[in-house]
């Protein structure tokens, strides 16, 4: 089976399934994660590029936030890959990655078992950082009807936990930076991922400085 052809067909399948939905989990997310995962894989020794490509393209094929069944994506991906004649070992590995890389469940999940899973997880997390990550966060906030920001600053409190408690009813998109986006830099699995994350992190910090300055009319 021609691997390049399978990757192309997988990209087409994902494009057709995900389309351009507006909350940041569209086909373009899959495509960006694919590009970034390939870049990371090239910087890391010994990664199976075929598995990385298939898993990055398919990783959000049915996101659990938007479907009730959290195994749906895995099943859809497996069925599709089998139909393309992909070997069982590759199908099982891709399925493992899809099932294990999501951020939300990460606290209870054991460390990822394969280099390919680590690469795809890094690429997925990187898409929540930097300029794209900021765009996705505000798109998601808009979808949920959230306010952009509440001018009470985390730094007005002793800790972010205190700030959160005091502002519990006001989940803003800026809050999401402190809850997730600014923590991602410390969660990278690969050296190449860490380098890209460092850049994107600095960009988000600069963005927040500018955001607060504009909010207060200082700039
Ligand atoms: P992943 O693509 O890793 O599965 P999620 O499904 O958790 O990520 O989130 C998808 C996108 O929506 C990410 O860019 C994330 O930062 C953003 N997002 C998730 N929850 C929130 C929130 N409460 N406020 C703003 N953005 C959010
Ligand atoms: Ni994703």
mmCIF file of N, CA, C and O and ligand atoms in Angstrom, residues 25 29 60 65 124 128 136-137 140 146 176 180-181, ligand 1:
data_model
loop_
_atom_site.group_PDB
_atom_site.id
_atom_site.type_symbol
_atom_site.label_atom_id
_atom_site.label_comp_id
_atom_site.label_asym_id
_atom_site.label_seq_id
_atom_site.Cartn_x
_atom_site.Cartn_y
_atom_site.Cartn_z
ATOM 1 N N UNK A 25 -11.857 23.541 16.068
ATOM 2 C CA UNK A 25 -11.572 22.119 15.880
ATOM 3 C C UNK A 25 -11.910 21.682 14.470
ATOM 4 O O UNK A 25 -12.364 20.560 14.246
ATOM 5 N N UNK A 29 -7.461 22.933 11.875
ATOM 6 C CA UNK A 29 -6.745 22.526 13.092
ATOM 7 C C UNK A 29 -6.009 21.213 12.811
ATOM 8 O O UNK A 29 -4.824 21.086 13.102
ATOM 9 N N UNK A 60 -8.700 14.513 16.026
ATOM 10 C CA UNK A 60 -9.943 15.149 16.501
ATOM 11 C C UNK A 60 -11.122 14.802 15.606
ATOM 12 O O UNK A 60 -12.081 15.569 15.529
ATOM 13 N N UNK A 65 -16.065 16.784 23.041
ATOM 14 C CA UNK A 65 -16.864 17.938 23.489
ATOM 15 C C UNK A 65 -18.119 18.090 22.638
ATOM 16 O O UNK A 65 -19.103 18.644 23.074
ATOM 17 N N UNK A 124 -0.506 19.138 18.977
ATOM 18 C CA UNK A 124 -1.880 19.530 19.319
ATOM 19 C C UNK A 124 -1.857 20.651 20.359
ATOM 20 O O UNK A 124 -2.590 21.635 20.252
ATOM 21 N N UNK A 128 -2.742 25.350 20.524
ATOM 22 C CA UNK A 128 -3.489 26.161 21.502
ATOM 23 C C UNK A 128 -2.617 27.317 22.005
ATOM 24 O O UNK A 128 -3.018 28.056 22.893
ATOM 25 N N UNK A 136 -7.981 30.919 18.641
ATOM 26 C CA UNK A 136 -8.878 29.810 18.996
ATOM 27 C C UNK A 136 -9.558 30.057 20.335
ATOM 28 O O UNK A 136 -10.730 29.750 20.517
ATOM 29 N N UNK A 137 -8.808 30.592 21.281
ATOM 30 C CA UNK A 137 -9.382 30.838 22.610
ATOM 31 C C UNK A 137 -10.537 31.836 22.525
ATOM 32 O O UNK A 137 -11.610 31.604 23.102
ATOM 33 N N UNK A 140 -13.519 30.231 20.780
ATOM 34 C CA UNK A 140 -14.210 29.314 21.691
ATOM 35 C C UNK A 140 -15.019 30.099 22.734
ATOM 36 O O UNK A 140 -16.172 29.768 23.032
ATOM 37 N N UNK A 146 -18.871 33.872 26.341
ATOM 38 C CA UNK A 146 -18.097 34.404 27.461
ATOM 39 C C UNK A 146 -17.622 35.829 27.197
ATOM 40 O O UNK A 146 -17.414 36.219 26.048
ATOM 41 N N UNK A 176 -8.705 31.815 30.694
ATOM 42 C CA UNK A 176 -8.266 30.566 30.059
ATOM 43 C C UNK A 176 -6.749 30.571 29.796
ATOM 44 O O UNK A 176 -6.113 29.510 29.814
ATOM 45 N N UNK A 180 -4.841 27.383 31.231
ATOM 46 C CA UNK A 180 -4.323 26.388 30.298
ATOM 47 C C UNK A 180 -3.166 26.895 29.437
ATOM 48 O O UNK A 180 -2.088 26.314 29.445
ATOM 49 N N UNK A 181 -3.408 27.980 28.717
ATOM 50 C CA UNK A 181 -2.468 28.331 27.644
ATOM 51 C C UNK A 181 -1.049 28.602 28.140
ATOM 52 O O UNK A 181 -0.071 28.174 27.536
HETATM 53 P P1 LIG B 1 -7.583 20.118 22.085
HETATM 54 O O1 LIG B 1 -7.535 20.601 20.675
HETATM 55 O O2 LIG B 1 -6.209 19.946 22.645
HETATM 56 O O3 LIG B 1 -8.458 18.925 22.275
HETATM 57 P P2 LIG B 1 -9.557 21.577 23.620
HETATM 58 O O4 LIG B 1 -10.626 20.771 22.985
HETATM 59 O O5 LIG B 1 -9.421 21.555 25.084
HETATM 60 O O6 LIG B 1 -8.144 21.289 22.972
HETATM 61 O O7 LIG B 1 -9.732 23.052 23.169
HETATM 62 C C1 LIG B 1 -9.821 23.459 21.830
HETATM 63 C C2 LIG B 1 -9.460 24.915 21.714
HETATM 64 O O8 LIG B 1 -10.407 25.685 22.442
HETATM 65 C C3 LIG B 1 -8.093 25.234 22.295
HETATM 66 O O9 LIG B 1 -7.439 26.194 21.518
HETATM 67 C C4 LIG B 1 -8.414 25.751 23.667
HETATM 68 O O10 LIG B 1 -7.462 26.654 24.151
HETATM 69 C C5 LIG B 1 -9.746 26.415 23.447
HETATM 70 N N1 LIG B 1 -10.514 26.380 24.691
HETATM 71 C C6 LIG B 1 -10.879 25.304 25.419
HETATM 72 N N2 LIG B 1 -11.543 25.682 26.554
HETATM 73 C C7 LIG B 1 -11.592 27.032 26.506
HETATM 74 C C8 LIG B 1 -12.132 28.051 27.355
HETATM 75 N N3 LIG B 1 -12.746 27.751 28.497
HETATM 76 N N4 LIG B 1 -11.981 29.342 26.979
HETATM 77 C C9 LIG B 1 -11.349 29.669 25.825
HETATM 78 N N5 LIG B 1 -10.823 28.770 24.985
HETATM 79 C C10 LIG B 1 -10.947 27.472 25.303
#
